[in-house]
Coordinates of C-alpha atoms in Angstrom, one line a residue:
X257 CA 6.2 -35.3 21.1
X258 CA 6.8 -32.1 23.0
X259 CA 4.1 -30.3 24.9
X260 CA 4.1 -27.0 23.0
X261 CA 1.0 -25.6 20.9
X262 CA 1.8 -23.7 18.0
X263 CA -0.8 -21.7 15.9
X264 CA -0.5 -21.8 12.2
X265 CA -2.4 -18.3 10.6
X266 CA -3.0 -18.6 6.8
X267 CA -3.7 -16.1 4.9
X268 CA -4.3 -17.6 1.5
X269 CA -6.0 -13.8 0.2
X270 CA -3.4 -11.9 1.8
X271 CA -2.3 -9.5 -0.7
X272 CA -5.7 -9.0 -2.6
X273 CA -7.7 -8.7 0.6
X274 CA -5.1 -5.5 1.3
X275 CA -5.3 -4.1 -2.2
X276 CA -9.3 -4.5 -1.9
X277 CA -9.2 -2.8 1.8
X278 CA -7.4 0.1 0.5
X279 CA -9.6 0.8 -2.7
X280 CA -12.7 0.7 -0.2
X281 CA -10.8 3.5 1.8
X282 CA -9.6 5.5 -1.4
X283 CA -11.2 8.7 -2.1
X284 CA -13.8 8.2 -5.0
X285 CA -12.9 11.4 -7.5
X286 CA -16.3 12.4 -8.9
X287 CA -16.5 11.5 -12.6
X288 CA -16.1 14.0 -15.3
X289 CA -19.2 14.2 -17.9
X290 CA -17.2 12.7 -20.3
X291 CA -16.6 9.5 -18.0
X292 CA -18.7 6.8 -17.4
X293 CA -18.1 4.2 -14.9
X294 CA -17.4 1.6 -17.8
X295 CA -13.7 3.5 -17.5
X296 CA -13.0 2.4 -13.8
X297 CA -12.1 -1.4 -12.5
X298 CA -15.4 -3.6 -12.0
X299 CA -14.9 -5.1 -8.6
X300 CA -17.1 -7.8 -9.9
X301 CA -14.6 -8.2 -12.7
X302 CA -11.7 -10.9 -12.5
X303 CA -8.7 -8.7 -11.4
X304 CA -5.1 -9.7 -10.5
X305 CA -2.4 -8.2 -9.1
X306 CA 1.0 -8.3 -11.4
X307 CA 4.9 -8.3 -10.8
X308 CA 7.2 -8.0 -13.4
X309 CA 9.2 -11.2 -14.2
X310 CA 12.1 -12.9 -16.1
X311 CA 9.5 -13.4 -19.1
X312 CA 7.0 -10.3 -18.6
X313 CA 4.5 -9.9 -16.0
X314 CA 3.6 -12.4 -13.7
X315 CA 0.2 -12.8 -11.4
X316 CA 0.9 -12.4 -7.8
X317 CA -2.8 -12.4 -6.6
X318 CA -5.8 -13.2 -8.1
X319 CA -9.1 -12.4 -6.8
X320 CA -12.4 -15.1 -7.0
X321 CA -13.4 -14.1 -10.5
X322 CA -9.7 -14.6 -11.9
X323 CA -9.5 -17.7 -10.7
X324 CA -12.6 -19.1 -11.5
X325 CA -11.8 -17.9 -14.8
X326 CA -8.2 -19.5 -14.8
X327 CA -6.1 -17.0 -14.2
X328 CA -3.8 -18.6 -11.4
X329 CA -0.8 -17.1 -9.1
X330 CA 2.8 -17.8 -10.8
X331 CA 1.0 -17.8 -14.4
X332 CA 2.4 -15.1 -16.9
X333 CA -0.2 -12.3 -17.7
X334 CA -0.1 -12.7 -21.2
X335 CA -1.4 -16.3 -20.8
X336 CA -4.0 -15.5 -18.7
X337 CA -5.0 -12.8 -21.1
X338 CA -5.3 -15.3 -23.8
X339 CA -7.8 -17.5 -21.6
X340 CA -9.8 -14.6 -20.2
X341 CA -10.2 -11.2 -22.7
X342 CA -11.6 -9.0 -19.7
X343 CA -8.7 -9.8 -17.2
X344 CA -7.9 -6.7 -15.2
X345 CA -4.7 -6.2 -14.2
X346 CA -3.2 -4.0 -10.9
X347 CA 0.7 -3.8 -10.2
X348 CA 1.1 -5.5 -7.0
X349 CA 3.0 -3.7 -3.9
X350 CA 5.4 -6.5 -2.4
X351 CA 6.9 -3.9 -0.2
X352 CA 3.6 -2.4 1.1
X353 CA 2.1 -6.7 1.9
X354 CA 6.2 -7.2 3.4
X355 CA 5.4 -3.9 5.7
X356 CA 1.5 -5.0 6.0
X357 CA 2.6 -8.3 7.8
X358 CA 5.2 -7.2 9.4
X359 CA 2.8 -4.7 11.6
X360 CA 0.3 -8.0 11.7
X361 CA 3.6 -9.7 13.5
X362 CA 2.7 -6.9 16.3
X363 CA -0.3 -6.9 16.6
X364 CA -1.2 -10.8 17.0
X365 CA 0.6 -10.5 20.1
X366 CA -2.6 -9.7 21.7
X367 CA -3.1 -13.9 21.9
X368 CA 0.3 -14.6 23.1
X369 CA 3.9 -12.9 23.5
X370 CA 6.1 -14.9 20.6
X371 CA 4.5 -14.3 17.2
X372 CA 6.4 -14.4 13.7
X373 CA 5.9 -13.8 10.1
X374 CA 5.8 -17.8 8.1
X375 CA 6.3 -17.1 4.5
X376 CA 4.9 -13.7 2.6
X377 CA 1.0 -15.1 3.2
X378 CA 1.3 -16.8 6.9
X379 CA 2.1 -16.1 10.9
X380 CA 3.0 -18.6 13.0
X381 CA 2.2 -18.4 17.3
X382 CA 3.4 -20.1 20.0
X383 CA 0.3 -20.2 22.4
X384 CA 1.7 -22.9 25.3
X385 CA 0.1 -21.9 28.3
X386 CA -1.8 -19.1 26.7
X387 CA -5.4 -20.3 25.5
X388 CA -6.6 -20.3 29.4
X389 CA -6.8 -16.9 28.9
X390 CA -9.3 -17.3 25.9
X391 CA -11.4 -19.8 27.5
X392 CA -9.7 -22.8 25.6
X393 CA -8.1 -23.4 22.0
X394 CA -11.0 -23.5 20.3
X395 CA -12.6 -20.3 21.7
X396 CA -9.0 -19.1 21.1
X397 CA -9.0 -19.9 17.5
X398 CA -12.8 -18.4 16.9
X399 CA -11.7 -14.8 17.9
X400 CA -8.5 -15.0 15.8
X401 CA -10.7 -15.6 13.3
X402 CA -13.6 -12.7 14.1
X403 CA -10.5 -10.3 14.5
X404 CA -8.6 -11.1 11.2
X405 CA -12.4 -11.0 9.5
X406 CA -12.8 -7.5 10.5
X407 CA -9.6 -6.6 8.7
X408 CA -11.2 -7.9 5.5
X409 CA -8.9 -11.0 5.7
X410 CA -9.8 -14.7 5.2
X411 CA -7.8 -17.1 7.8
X412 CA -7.5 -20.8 8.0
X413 CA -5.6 -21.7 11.2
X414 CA -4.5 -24.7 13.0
X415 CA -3.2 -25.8 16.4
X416 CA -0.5 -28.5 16.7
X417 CA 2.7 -29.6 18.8
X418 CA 4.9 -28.4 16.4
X419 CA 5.5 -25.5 13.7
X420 CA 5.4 -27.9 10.8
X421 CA 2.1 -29.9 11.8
X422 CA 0.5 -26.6 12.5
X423 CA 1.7 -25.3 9.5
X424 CA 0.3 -28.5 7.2
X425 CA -2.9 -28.6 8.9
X426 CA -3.8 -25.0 8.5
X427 CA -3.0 -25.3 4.6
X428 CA -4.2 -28.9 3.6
X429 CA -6.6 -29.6 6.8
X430 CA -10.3 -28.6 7.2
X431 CA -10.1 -24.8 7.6
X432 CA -9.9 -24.5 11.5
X433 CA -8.3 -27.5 13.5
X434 CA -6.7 -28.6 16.9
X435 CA -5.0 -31.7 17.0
X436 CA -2.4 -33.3 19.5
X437 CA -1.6 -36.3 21.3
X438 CA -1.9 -39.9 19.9
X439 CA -3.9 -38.7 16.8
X440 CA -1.6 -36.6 15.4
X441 CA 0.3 -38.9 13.5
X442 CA -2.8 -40.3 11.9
X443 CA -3.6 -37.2 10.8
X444 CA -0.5 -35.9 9.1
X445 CA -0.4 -39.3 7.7
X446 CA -3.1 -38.5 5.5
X447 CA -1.6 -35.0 4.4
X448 CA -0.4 -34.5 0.8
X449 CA 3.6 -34.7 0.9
X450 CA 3.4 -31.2 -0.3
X451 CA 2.4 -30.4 3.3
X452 CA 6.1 -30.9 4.3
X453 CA 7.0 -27.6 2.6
X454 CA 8.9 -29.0 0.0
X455 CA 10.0 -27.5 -2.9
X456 CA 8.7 -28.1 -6.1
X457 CA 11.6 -30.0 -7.6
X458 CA 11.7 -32.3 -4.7
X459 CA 7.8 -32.9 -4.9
X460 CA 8.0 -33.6 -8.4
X461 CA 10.3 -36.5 -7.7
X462 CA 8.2 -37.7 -4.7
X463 CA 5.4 -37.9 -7.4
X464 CA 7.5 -39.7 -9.7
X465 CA 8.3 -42.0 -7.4
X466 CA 5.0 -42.7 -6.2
X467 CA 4.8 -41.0 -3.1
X468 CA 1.5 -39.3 -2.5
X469 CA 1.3 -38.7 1.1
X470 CA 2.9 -38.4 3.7
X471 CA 2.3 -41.7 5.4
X472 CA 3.6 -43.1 2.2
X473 CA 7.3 -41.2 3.9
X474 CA 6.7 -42.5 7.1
X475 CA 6.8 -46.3 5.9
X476 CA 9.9 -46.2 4.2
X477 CA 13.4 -46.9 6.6
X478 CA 14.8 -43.7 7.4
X479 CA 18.3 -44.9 6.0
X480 CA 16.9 -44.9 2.5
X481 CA 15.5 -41.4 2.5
X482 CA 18.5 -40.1 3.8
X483 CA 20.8 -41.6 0.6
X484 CA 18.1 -40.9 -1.3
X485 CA 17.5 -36.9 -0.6
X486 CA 20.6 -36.6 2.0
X487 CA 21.1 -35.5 5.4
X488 CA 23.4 -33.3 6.0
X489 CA 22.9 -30.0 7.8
X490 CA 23.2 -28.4 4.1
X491 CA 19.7 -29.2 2.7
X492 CA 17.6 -27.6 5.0
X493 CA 14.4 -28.6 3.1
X494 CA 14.6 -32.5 3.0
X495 CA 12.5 -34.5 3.1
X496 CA 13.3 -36.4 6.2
X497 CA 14.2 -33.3 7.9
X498 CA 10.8 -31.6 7.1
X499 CA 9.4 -35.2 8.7
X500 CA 11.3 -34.6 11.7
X501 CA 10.1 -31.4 12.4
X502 CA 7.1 -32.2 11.8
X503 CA 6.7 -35.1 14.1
X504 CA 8.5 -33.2 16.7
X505 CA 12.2 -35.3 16.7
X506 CA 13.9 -32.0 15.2
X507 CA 13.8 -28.5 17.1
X508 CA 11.8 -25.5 15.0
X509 CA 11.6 -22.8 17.6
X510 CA 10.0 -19.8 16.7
X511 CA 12.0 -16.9 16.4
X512 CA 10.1 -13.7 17.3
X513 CA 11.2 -10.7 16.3
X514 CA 11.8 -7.5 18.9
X515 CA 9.3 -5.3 19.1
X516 CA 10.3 -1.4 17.4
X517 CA 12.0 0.5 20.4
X518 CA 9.3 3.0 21.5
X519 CA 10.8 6.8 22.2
X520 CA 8.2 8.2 25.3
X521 CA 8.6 10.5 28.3
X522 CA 6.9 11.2 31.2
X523 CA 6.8 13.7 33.2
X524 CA 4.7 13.6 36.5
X525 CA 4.3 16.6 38.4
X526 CA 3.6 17.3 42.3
X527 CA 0.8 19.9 41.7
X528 CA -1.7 20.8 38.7
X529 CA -0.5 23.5 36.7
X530 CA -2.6 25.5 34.1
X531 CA -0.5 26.2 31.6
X532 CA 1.6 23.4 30.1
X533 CA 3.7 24.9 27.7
X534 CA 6.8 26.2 30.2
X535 CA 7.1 22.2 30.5
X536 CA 7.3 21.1 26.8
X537 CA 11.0 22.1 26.7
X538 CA 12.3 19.9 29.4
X539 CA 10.0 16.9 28.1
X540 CA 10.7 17.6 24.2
X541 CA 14.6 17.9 25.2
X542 CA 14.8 14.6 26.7
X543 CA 12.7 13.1 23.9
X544 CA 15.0 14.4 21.5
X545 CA 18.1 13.5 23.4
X546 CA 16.8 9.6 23.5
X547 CA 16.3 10.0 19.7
X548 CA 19.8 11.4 19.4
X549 CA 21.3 8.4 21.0
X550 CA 19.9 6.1 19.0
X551 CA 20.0 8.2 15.7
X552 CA 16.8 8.5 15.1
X553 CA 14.6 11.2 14.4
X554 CA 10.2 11.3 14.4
X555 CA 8.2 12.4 11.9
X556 CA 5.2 12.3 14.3
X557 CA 4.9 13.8 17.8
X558 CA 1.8 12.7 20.5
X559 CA 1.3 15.1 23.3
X560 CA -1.0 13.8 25.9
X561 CA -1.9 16.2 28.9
X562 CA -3.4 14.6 31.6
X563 CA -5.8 16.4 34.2
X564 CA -6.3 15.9 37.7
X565 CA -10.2 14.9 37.4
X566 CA -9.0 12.0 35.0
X567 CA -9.4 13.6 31.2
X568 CA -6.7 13.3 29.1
X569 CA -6.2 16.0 26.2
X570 CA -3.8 14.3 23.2
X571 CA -2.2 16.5 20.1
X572 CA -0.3 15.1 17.7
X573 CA 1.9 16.6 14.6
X574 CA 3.4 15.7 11.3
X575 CA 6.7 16.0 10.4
X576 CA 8.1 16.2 6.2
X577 CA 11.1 14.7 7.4
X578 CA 12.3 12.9 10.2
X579 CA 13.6 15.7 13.3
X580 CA 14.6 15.9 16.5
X581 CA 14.4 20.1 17.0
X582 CA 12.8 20.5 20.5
X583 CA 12.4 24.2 19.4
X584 CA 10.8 23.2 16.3
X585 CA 8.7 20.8 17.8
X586 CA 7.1 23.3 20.2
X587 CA 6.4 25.6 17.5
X588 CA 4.1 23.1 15.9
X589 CA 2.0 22.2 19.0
X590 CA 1.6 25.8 19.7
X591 CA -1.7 27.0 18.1
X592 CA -3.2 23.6 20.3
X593 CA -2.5 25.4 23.0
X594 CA -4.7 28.4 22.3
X595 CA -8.3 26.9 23.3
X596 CA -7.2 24.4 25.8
X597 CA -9.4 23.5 28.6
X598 CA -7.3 23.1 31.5
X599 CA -10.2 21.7 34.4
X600 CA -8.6 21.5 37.4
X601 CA -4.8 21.5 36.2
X602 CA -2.8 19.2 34.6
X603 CA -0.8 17.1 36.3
X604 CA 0.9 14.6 34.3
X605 CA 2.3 15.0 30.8
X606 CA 3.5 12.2 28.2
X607 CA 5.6 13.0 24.7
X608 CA 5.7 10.0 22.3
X609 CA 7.2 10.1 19.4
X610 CA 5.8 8.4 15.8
X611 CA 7.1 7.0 12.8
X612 CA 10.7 7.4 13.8
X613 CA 12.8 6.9 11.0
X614 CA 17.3 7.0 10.9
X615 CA 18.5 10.6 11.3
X616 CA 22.1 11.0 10.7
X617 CA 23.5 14.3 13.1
X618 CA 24.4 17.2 10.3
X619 CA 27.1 19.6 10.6
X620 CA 25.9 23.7 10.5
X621 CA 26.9 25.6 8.0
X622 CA 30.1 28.2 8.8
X623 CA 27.8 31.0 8.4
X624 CA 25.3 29.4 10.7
X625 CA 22.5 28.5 8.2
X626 CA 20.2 25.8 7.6
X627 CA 20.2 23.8 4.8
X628 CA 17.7 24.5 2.0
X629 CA 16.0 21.4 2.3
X630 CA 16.0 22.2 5.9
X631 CA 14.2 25.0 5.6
X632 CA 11.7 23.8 3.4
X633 CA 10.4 20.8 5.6
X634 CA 10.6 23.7 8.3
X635 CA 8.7 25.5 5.9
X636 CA 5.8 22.6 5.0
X637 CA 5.6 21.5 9.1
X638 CA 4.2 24.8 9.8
X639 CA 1.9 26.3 7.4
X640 CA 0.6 22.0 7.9
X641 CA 0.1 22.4 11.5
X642 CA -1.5 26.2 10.8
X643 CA -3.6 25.6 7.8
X644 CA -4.0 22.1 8.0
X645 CA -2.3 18.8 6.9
X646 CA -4.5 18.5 3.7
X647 CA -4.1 22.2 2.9
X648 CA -0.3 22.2 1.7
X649 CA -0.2 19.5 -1.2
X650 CA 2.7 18.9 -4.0
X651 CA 2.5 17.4 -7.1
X652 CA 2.4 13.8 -7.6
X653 CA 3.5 12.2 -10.7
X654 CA 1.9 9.0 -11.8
X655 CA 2.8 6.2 -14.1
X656 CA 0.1 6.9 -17.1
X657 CA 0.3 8.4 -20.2
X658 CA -3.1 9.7 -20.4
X659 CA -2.9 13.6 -19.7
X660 CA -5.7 13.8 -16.8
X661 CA -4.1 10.6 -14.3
X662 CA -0.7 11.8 -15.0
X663 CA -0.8 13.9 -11.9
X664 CA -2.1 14.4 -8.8
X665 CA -2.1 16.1 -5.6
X666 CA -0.5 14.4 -2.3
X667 CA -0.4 16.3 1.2
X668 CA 3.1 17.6 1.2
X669 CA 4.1 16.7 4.5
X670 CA 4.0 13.2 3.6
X671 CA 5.3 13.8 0.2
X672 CA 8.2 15.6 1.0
X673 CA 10.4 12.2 1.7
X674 CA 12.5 10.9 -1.5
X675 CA 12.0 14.5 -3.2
X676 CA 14.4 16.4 -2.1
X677 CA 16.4 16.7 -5.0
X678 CA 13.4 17.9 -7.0
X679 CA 11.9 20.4 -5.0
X680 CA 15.7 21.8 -4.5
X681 CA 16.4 21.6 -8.5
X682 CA 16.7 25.2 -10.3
X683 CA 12.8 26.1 -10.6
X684 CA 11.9 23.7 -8.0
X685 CA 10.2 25.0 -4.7
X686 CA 13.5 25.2 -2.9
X687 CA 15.2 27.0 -6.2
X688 CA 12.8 30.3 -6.2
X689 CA 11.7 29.5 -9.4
X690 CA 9.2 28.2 -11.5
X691 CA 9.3 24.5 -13.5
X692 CA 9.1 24.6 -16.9
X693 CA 6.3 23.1 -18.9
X694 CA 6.2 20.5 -21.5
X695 CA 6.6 22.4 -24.9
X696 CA 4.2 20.0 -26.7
X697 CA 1.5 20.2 -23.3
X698 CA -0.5 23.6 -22.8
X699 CA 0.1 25.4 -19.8
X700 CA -3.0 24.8 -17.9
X701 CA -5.2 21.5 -18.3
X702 CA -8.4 21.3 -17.0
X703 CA -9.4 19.3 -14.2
X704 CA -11.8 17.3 -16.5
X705 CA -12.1 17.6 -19.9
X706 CA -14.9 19.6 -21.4
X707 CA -17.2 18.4 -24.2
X708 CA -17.5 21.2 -27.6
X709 CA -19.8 20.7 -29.9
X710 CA -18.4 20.9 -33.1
X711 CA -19.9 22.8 -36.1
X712 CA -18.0 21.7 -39.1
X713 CA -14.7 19.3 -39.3
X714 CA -12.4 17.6 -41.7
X715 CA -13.3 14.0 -41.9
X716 CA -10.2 11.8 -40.0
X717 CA -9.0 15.4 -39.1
X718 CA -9.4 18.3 -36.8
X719 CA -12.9 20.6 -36.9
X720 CA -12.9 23.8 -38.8
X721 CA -15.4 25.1 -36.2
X722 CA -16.1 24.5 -32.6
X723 CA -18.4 25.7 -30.0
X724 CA -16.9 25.5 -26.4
X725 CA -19.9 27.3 -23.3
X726 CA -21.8 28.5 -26.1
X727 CA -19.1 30.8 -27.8
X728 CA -18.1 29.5 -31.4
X729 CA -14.6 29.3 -32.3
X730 CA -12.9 29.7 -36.0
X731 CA -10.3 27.5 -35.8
X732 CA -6.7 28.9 -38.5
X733 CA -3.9 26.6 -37.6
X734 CA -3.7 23.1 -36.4
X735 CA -1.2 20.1 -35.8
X736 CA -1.5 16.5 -35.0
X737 CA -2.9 14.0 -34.4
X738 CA -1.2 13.1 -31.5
X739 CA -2.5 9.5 -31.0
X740 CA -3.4 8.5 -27.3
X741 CA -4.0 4.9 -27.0
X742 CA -6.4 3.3 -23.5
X743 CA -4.5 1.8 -21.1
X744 CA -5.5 -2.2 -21.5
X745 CA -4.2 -2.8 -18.1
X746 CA -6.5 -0.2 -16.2
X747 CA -8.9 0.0 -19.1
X748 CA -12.3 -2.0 -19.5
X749 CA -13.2 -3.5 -23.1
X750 CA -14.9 -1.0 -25.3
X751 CA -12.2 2.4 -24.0
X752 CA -11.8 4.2 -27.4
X753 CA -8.3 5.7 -28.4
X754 CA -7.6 9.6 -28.2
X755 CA -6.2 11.9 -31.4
X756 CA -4.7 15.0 -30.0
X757 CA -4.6 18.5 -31.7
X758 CA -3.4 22.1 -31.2
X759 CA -5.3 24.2 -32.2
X760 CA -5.3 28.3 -33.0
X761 CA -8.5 30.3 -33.4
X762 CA -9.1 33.1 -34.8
X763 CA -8.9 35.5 -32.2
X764 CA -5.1 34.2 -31.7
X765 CA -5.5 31.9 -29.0
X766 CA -4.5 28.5 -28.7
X767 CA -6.2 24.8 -27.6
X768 CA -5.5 21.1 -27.0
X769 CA -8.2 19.5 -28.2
X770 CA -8.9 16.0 -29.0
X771 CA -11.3 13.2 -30.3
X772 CA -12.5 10.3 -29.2
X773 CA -12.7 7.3 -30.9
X774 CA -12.7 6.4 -34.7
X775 CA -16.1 6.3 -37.0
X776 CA -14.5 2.8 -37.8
X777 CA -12.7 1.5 -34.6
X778 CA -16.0 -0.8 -34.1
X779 CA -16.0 0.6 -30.6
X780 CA -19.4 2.7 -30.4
X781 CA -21.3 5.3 -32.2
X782 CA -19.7 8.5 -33.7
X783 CA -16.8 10.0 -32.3
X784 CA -17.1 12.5 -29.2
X785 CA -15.0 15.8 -29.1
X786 CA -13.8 17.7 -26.0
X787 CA -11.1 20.4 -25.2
X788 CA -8.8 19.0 -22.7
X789 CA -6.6 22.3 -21.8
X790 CA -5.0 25.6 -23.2
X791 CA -1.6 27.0 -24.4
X792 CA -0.3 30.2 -23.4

C-alpha cells in the first residue's frame, strides 16, 4: 500500500445544482397581465434536464421531485412522461457543466496543488502532506464540504491510498470517509463490484456469475480472472486491473492539468506620479506584445493603480472580440481616468489581461482600412465603455415559436462573438441597412400582449368589433387562424393554445390579434382575447 492520500469529490447533483444556481441569478421579467405564474417552471415541480439521443431525448439530470416520481438519468423522456404527466423538461448544457468543472479543477487547488476532473460529475485530489495545513483530514474534508455547499452543490468525498478506493468510497461509502492502513481492504471488501468502475456489460456478467462484491473478486485466483476478462494492456477497465488499482499494486497517478497561462505586467516606478496615463502605453504595449507571441488576444483588460499610502484603484473593460490594440485599449480606459483620486501618487501599476481567447495576426487592407467587422467591435467597445455595458444590446434569437420569447435583448459586447456574418449581412448593422421583417409578422410587437375587450365576434372566428384603451375598433378584413400551440416542454398543464388573426379596421389600419383558448378545449372558462402587435 503506498503512502499517498487521495480525495475523491462527488458531485452526484452536479449539473442540476448549476442549472438551479443560474435560474436563482437570472433576471425575473415582470409578468404581463395576461400571464400568470402557472406559465413559468414550478421549482417545486419534478424537472429534468434533456439531451437529444439516438431514440429522442434523453434525461441527463433530474432534480428530487423527478426522481421520486421515477423519472431517472439515462431514461428516454417520452417514458418518463408516460409515468409522470407534469414532468418538466429543460435542455441540458453539456458544454457549459464541461466548462463549469473545468474552472472547479482551479479552484480546488486551494486544498492542495494537483487536482483533476474524474468523470463529468467528480474531481479527484492528491492531498499527501497537505491536510496539516487544515488541521487534519477530517477538518480537511468538513471545509471542502462548507465551501462546495455555498456553491449550491451537494458533495460526498472520501480519503484513501489510492484513486480507485477513494473513488468507491466516496460513491458507495457513507457520505464522508477516511480510511487507510490495515482496514482498507475490509472495507472495499464490502463495496458493490460496481465500485470498481466497471462498465455495464462487464457488471452484468459479474452478476450473472454471482459476484456481488467485491470481496467476492478478491477470493477468486488471479489466474482465473485474467482468462476470464483478460489482461492485456488493451482492456483498460478489467476487472483485475480495476482491483489492482484499487488495492494499490497498479500505478493511477493523477494527472493534473496546467493551469491557463496568465498575460500580466508590472510596472514599478521610483517615484509617485499623478497622472497615470503617459504610462499605459509602455505597459499596454508589452501586454499586447506577450499576447502576440502566444497568439492570443483579451477580451477583458484589469488596470490596477496602486498608491503610495497603500490603496489600490482597479478598472476593467470589455472587449466584443478578442484584441490586442494598445491604442484601442487606452481609449477605453480613458473616461476612468477623468475623476481619479490620485492621494499621494501612484506608484506601481499592473495590466492583466481577461478571457483571452486565439487571435490569429490579420493582414491591413492595401488602402489601409479596417475590416468591417473590425470596426464594428471598435464601434460596440466604445459607446460600452461610454454609455455602459448594459446600454448597447443586440438582438437575441431564441429557440421558441411563441412570438413574445422569440427574442430578446443581450449586451452586445458579449454578443458580438459567432455573429459576425449576421451583423455584416446586407441590412445587417455592418451593411448600413435595415433587416427585413417577416411578411406574415407585423412590424412592431409589443412587449406584452394587451388584453381588448371584444364587442361582437364570429363564433370559432375573429370579432367583428374590438375595444383596445377604450377606443372601439370596426374590424373589415381578416385572415387566419394561425394556430399557436403551448410549448409542453416549458409549459405547465392547463397552457391553452393561440389562434392568430390579421386584422384591418375601419380606419385602414392593420393588427395581429389572437385568442386564447377554445370554448371546448376543457382547459378553463371562455376564451381571452388580446392584440399582440401591429402591421405597417
Amino acid at each position: 500500500m503506498t503512502g499517498r492520500r487521495i480525495v475523491s469529490l462527488w458531485l452526484p447533483r452536479f449539473p442540476m445544482a448549476l442549472w438551479e444556481r443560474a435560474q436563482a441569478k437570472a433576471p425575473r421579467q415582470e409578468l404581463a397581465p395576461w400571464e400568470t405564474a402557472e406559465t413559468g417552471p414550478d421549482p417545486d415541480a419534478p424537472l429534468v434536464l434533456a439531451v437529444e439521443g439516438t431514440h429522442g431525448s434523453v434525461i441527463h439530470a433530474a432534480n428530487d421531485a423527478a426522481q421520486a416520481a421515477g423519472a431517472m438519468p439515462g431514461a428516454r423522456v417520452v417514458d418518463a412522461r408516460a409515468i409522470c404527466p407534469e414532468l418538466q423538461v429543460a435542455p441540458a448544457d453539456l458544454a457549459g457543466d464541461a466548462e463549469a468543472l473545468r474552472r472547479l479543477v482551479h479552484w480546488v487547488r486551494r486544498w492542495c496543488p494537483w487536482s483533476a476532473a474524474d468523470g463529468a460529475d467528480g474531481l479527484v485530489l492528491d492531498t499527501t502532506g497537505s491536510d496539516h495545513l487544515w488541521g487534519g483530514e477530517d477538518a480537511m474534508l468538513a471545509d471542502m464540504a462548507a465551501r462546495l455547499a455555498d456553491l449550491g452543490q451537494e458533495v460526498r468525498l472520501a480519503v484513501a491510498p489510492t484513486h480507485g478506493a477513494a473513488w468507491a468510497l466516496a460513491r458507495f461509502g457513507d457520505g464522508r470517509e477516511i480510511c487507510g492502513g490495515d482496514a482498507l481492504r475490509a472495507r472495499l471488501a464490502m463495496l458493490p463490484v460496481g465500485a470498481l468502475r466497471l462498465d455495464g456489460e462487464t457488471r452484468l456478467v459479474l452478476r450473472r456469475l454471482g459476484l456481488k462484491r467485491v470481496g467476492d473478486l478478491m477470493l477468486i485466483p488471479r489466474a482465473t480472472l485474467e482468462r476470464r476478462f483478460g489482461r492485456d494492456g488493451k482492456a483498460l477497465t478489467t476487472p483485475l486491473r480495476r482491483l489492482d488499482q484499487m488495492l494499490g499494486t497498479l500505478p493511477e497517478p493523477v494527472v493534473s492539468p496546467a493551469p491557463a497561462r496568465r498575460f500580466r505586467t508590472i510596472r514599478r516606478l521610483a517615484e509617485p506620479v499623478m497622472d497615470p496615463q503617459p504610462l499605459l502605453p509602455e505597459a499596454l504595449g508589452a501586454l499586447c506584445a506577450d499576447l502576440a507571441a502566444a497568439g492570443q488576444g483579451l477580451r477583458g483588460l484589469r488596470l490596477e493603480l496602486f498608491r503610495a499610502d497603500g490603496h489600490a484603484t482597479r478598472i476593467e473593460v470589455g472587449c466584443a472580440q478578442a484584441n490586442r490594440d494598445p491604442a484601442h485599449l487606452i481609449r477605453l480606459t480613458a473616461r476612468h481616468f477623468e475623476e481619479l483620486d490620485a492621494g499621494f501618487g501612484f506608484d506601481m501599476l499592473a495590466a492583466e489581461a481577461l478571457r483571452p481567447e486565439p487571435l490569429a495576426a490579420a493582414q491591413v487592407r492595401l488602402d489601409g482600412g479596417i475590416d468591417a467587422e473590425v470596426a464594428v467591435a471598435t464601434l460596440i467597445d466604445r459607446l460600452a465603455a461610454r454609455l455602459g455595458r448594459d446600454a448597447v444590446q443586440l438582438p437575441d434569437p431564441q429557440e421558441s415559436h411563441l412570438p413574445e420569447r422569440a427574442e430578446g435583448w443581450t449586451p452586445a459586447i458579449d454578443a458580438l462573438k459567432g455573429r459576425r456574418a449576421d451583423l455584416l449581412a446586407p441590412g445587417g448593422l455592418g451593411g448600413g441597412g435595415m433587416v427585413a421583417p417577416r411578411r406574415d409578422r407585423p412590424v412592431r410587437l409589443l412587449r406584452h400582449p394587451e388584453r381588448i375587450k371584444v364587442l361582437y365576434a364570429v363564433p370559432e372566428g375573429p370579432p367583428v368589433r374590438f375595444e383596445w384603451r377604450r377606443k372601439p375598433y370596426l374590424i373589415r378584413r381578416h385572415q387566419g387562424p394561425e394556430r399557436i400551440a403551448p410549448e409542453w416542454w416549458r409549459a405547465r398543464p392547463g397552457t391553452r393554445m393561440r389562434d392568430y388573426y390579421k386584422v384591418e379596421v375601419e380606419e385602414g389600419a392593420r393588427y395581429w390579434l389572437f385568442r386564447e383558448g377554445l370554448v371546448s378545449d376543457g382547459r378553463g372558462g371562455d376564451p381571452e382575447w388580446f392584440l399582440h402587435g401591429m402591421f405597417a
